[in-house]
PDB file of C-alpha atoms in Angstrom:
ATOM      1  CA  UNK A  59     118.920  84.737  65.926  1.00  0.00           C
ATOM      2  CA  UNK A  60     118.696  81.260  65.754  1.00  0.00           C
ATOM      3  CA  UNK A  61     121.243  78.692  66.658  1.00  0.00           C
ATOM      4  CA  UNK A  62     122.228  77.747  63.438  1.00  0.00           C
ATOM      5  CA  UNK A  63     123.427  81.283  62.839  1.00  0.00           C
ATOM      6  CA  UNK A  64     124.816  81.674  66.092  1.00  0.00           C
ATOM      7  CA  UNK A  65     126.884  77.884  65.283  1.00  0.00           C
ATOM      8  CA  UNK A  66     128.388  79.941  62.229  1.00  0.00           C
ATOM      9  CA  UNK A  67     128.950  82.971  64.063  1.00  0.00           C
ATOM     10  CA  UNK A  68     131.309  80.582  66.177  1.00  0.00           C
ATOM     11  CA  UNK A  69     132.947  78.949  63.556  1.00  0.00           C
ATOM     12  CA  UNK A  70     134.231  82.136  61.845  1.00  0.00           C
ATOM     13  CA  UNK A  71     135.012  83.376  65.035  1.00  0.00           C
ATOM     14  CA  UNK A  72     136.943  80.400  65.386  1.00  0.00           C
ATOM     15  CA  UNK A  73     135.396  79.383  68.417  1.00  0.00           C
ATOM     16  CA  UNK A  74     134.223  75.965  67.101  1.00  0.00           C
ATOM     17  CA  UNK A  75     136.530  73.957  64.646  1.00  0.00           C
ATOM     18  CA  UNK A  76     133.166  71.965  62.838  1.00  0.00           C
ATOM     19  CA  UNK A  77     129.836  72.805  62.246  1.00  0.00           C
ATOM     20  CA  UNK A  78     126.716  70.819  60.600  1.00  0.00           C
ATOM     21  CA  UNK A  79     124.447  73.821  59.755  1.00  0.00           C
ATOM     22  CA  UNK A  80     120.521  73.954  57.943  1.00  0.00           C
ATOM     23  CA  UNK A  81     121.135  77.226  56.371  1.00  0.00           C
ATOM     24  CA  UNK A  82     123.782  78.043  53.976  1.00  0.00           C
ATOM     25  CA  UNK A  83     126.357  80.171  55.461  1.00  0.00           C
ATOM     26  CA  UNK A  84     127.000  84.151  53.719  1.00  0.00           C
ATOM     27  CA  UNK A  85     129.731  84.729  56.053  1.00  0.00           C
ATOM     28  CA  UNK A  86     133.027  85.763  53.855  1.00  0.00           C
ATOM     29  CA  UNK A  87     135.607  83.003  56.079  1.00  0.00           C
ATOM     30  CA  UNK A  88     133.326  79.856  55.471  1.00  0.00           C
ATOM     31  CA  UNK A  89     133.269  77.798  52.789  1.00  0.00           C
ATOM     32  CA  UNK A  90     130.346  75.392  52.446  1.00  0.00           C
ATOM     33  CA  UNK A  91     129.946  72.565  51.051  1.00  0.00           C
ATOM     34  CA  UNK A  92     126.541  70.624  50.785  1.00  0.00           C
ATOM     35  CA  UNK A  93     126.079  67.467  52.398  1.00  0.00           C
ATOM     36  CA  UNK A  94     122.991  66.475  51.224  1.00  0.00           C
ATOM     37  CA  UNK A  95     119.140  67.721  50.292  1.00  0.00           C
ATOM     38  CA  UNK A  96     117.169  66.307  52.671  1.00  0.00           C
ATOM     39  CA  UNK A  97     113.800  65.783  51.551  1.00  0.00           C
ATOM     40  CA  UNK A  98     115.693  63.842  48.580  1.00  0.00           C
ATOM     41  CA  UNK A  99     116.736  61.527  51.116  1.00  0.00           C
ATOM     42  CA  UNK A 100     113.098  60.837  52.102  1.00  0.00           C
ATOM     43  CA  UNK A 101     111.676  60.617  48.945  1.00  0.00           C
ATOM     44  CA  UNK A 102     114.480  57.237  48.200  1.00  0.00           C
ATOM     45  CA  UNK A 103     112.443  55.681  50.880  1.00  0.00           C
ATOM     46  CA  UNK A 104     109.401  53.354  48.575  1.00  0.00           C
ATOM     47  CA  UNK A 105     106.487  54.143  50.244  1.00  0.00           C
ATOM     48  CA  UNK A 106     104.115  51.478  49.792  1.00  0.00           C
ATOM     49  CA  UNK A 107     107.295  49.305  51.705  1.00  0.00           C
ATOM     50  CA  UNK A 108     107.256  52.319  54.849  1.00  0.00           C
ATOM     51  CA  UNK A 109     103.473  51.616  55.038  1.00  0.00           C
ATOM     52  CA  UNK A 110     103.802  47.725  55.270  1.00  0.00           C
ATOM     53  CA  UNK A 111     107.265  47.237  56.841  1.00  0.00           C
ATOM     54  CA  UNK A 112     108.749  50.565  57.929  1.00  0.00           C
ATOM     55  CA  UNK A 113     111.891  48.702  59.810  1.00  0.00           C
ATOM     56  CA  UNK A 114     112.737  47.152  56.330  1.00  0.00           C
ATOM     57  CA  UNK A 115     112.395  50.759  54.472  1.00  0.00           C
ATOM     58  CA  UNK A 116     114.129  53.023  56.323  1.00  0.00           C
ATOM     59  CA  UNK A 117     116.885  50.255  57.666  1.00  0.00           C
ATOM     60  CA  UNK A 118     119.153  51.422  54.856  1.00  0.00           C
ATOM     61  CA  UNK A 119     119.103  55.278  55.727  1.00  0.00           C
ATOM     62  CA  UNK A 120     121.730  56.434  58.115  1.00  0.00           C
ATOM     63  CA  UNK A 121     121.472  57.102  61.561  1.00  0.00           C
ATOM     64  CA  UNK A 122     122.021  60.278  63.169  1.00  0.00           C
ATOM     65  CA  UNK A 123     122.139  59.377  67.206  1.00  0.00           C
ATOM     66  CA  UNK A 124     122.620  61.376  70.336  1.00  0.00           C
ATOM     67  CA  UNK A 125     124.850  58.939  71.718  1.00  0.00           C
ATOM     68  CA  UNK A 126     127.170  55.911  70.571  1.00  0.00           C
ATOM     69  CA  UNK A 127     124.599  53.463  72.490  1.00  0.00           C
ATOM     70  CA  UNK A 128     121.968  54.856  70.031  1.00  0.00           C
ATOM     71  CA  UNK A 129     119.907  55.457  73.310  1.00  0.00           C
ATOM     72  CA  UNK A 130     116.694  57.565  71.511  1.00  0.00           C
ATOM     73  CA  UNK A 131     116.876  55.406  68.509  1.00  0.00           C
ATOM     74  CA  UNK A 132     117.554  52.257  70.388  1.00  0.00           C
ATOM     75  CA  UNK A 133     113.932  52.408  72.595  1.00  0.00           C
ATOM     76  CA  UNK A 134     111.902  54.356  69.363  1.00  0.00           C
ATOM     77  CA  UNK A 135     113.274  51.078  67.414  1.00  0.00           C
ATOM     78  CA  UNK A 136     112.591  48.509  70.148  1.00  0.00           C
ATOM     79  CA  UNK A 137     109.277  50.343  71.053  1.00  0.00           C
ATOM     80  CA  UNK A 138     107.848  50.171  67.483  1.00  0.00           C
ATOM     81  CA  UNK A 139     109.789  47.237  65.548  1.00  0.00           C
ATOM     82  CA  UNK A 140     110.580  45.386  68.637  1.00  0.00           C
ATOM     83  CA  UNK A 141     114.253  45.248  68.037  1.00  0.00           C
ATOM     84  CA  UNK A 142     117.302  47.838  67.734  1.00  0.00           C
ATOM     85  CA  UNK A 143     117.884  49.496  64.694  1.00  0.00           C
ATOM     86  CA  UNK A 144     120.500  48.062  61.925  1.00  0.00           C
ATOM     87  CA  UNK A 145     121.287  50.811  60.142  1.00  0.00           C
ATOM     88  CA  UNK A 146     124.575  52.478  59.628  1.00  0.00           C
ATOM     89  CA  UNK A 147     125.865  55.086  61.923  1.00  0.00           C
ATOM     90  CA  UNK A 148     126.404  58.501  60.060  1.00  0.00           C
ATOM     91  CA  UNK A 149     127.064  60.471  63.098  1.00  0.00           C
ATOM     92  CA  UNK A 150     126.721  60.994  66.932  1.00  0.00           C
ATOM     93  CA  UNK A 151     126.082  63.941  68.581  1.00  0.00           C
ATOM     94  CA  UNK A 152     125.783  64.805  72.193  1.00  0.00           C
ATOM     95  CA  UNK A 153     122.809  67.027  71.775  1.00  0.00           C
ATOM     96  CA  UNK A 154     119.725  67.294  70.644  1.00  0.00           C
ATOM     97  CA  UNK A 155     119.425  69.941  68.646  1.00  0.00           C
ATOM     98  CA  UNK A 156     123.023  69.024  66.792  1.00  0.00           C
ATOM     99  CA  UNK A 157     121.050  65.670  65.978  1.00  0.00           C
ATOM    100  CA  UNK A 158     118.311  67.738  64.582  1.00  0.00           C
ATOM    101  CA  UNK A 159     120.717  69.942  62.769  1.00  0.00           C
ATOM    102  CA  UNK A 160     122.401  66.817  60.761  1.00  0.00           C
ATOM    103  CA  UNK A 161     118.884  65.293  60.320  1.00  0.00           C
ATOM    104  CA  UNK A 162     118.056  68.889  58.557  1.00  0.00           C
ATOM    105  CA  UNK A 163     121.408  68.937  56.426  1.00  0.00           C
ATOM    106  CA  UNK A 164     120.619  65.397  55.159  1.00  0.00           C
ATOM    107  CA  UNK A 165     123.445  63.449  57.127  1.00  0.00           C
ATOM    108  CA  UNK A 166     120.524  61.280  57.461  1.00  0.00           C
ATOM    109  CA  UNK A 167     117.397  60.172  60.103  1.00  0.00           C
ATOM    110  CA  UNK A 168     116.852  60.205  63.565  1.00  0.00           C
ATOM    111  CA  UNK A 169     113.848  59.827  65.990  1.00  0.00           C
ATOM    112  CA  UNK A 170     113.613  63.161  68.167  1.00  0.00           C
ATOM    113  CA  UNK A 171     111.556  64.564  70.813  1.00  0.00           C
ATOM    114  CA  UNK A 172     108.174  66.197  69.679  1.00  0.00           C
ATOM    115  CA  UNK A 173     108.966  69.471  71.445  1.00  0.00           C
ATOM    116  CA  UNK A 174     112.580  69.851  69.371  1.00  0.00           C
ATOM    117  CA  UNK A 175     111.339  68.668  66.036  1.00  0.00           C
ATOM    118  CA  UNK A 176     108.136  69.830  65.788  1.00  0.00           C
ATOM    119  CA  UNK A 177     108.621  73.633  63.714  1.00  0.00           C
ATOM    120  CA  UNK A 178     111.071  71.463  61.773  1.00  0.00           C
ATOM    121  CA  UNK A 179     108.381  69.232  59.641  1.00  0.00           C
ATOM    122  CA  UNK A 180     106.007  72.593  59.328  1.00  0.00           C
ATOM    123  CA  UNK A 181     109.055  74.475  57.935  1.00  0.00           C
ATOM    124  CA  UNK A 182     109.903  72.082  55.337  1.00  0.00           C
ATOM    125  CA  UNK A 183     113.286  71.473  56.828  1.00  0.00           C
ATOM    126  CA  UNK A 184     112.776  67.225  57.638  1.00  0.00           C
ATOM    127  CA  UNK A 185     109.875  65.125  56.537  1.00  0.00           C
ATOM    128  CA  UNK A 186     108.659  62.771  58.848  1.00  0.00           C
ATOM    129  CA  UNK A 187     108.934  59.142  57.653  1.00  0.00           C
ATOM    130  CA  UNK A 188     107.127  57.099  60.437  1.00  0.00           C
ATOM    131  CA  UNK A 189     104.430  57.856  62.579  1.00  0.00           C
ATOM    132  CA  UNK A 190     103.387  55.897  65.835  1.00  0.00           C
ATOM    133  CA  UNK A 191     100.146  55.175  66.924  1.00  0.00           C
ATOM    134  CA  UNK A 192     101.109  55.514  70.593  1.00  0.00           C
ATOM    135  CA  UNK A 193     104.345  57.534  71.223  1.00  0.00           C
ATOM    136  CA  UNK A 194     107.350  55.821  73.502  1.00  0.00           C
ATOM    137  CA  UNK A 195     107.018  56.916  76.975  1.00  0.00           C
ATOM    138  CA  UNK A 196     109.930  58.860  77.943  1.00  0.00           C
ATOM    139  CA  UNK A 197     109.749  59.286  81.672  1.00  0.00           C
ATOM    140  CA  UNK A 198     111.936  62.507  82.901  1.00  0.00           C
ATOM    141  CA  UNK A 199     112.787  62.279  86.581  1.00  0.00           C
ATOM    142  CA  UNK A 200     114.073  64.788  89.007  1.00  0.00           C
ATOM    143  CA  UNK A 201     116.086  63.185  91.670  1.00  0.00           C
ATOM    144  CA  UNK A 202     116.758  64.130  94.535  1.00  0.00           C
ATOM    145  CA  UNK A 203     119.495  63.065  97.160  1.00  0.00           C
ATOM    146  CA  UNK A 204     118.335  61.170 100.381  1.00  0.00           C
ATOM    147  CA  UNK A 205     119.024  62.702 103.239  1.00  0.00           C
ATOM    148  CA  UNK A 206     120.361  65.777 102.328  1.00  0.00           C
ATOM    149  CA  UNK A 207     120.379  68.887 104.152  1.00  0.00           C
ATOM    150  CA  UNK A 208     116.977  71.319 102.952  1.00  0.00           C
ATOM    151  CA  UNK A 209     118.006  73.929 100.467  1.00  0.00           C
ATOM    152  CA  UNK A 210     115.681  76.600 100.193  1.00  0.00           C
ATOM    153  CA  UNK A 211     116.735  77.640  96.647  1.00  0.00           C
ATOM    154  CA  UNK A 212     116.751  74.040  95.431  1.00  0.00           C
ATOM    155  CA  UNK A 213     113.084  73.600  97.032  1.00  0.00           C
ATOM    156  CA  UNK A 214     111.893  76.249  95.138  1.00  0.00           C
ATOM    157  CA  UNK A 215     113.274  75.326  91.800  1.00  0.00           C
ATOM    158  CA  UNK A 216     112.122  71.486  92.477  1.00  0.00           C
ATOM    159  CA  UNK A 217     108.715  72.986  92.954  1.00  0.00           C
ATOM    160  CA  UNK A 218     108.455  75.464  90.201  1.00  0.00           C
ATOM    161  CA  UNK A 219     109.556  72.139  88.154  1.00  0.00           C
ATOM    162  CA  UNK A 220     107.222  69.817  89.734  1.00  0.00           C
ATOM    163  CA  UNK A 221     104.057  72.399  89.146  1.00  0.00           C
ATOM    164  CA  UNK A 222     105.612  73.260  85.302  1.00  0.00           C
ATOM    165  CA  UNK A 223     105.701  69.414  84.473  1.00  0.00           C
ATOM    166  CA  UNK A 224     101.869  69.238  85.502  1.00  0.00           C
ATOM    167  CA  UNK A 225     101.296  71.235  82.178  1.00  0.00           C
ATOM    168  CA  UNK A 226     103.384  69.815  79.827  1.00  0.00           C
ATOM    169  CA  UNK A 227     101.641  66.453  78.779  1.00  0.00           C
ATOM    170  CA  UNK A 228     103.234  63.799  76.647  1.00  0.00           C
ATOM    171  CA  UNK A 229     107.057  65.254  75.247  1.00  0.00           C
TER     172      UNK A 229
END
């Protein structure tokens, strides 16, 4: 199963009171109602205007963010157009693959991380309206606390993370 199923699963289990969902739902309690077809939402953007000013073309398009500070959107923007983005808020999410979710629905666009997004594009479920030459680094950390006492367990796991990150190249 994949989580949009199991997202409607929970909402006619009443479990969850909302959900923003890719696939139509067959389940008997739900009622849908569409939000939006998102490739049309792409194809409103002119494209000779994405290849020449992408900031201008997609500023009208609504945001979908992680969080209220727009914090992916806010660096992608900086990063590429060298300023935040202006576009209207549509809706915030505090996770990732709820962002991705609305994106695929057609609430509107987003910038994501490659390893979320990436069946998405191949699937036909978003298109991808700006490509960057270089992408934004996106350092992940693992702190630690000074000082603290050794934990075997937590050594291990810090390890196992430390050699697993090795392998996983640019996110």
């Amino acid at each position: 199963m994949d989580l949009a199923h199991d997202l409607l699963v929970d909402l006619a289990a009443d479990r969850l009171d909302l959900v923003v969902s890719a696939i139509r739902p067959t389940h008997h309690a739900l009622l849908a109602v569409p939000l939006a077809d998102p490739p049309s939402m792409a194809r409103t953007v002119d494209a000779d205007r994405l290849r020449t000013a992408p900031a201008d073309a997609l500023a009208a398009l609504p945001l979908v963010a992680y969080g209220e500070e727009l914090p992916i959107l806010r660096r992608y923007r900086r990063s590429e157009f060298g300023h935040r983005p202006i576009n209207p808020v549509a809706l915030v999410a505090p996770d990732l693959r709820a962002v991705l979710a609305a994106v695929e629905a057609g609430a509107g666009i987003s910038a994501l991380p490659r390893y979320l997004v990436e069946p998405a594009p191949a699937a036909g479920r978003v298109i991808q309206l700006h490509c960057s030459e270089a992408p934004p680094l996106n350092t992940i950390y693992l702190p630690v606390r000074r000082g603290a006492p050794a934990n075997p367990a937590l050594t291990v796991a810090r390890e196992r993370l430390t050699d697993a990150a090795a392998g996983w190249g640019e996110l």
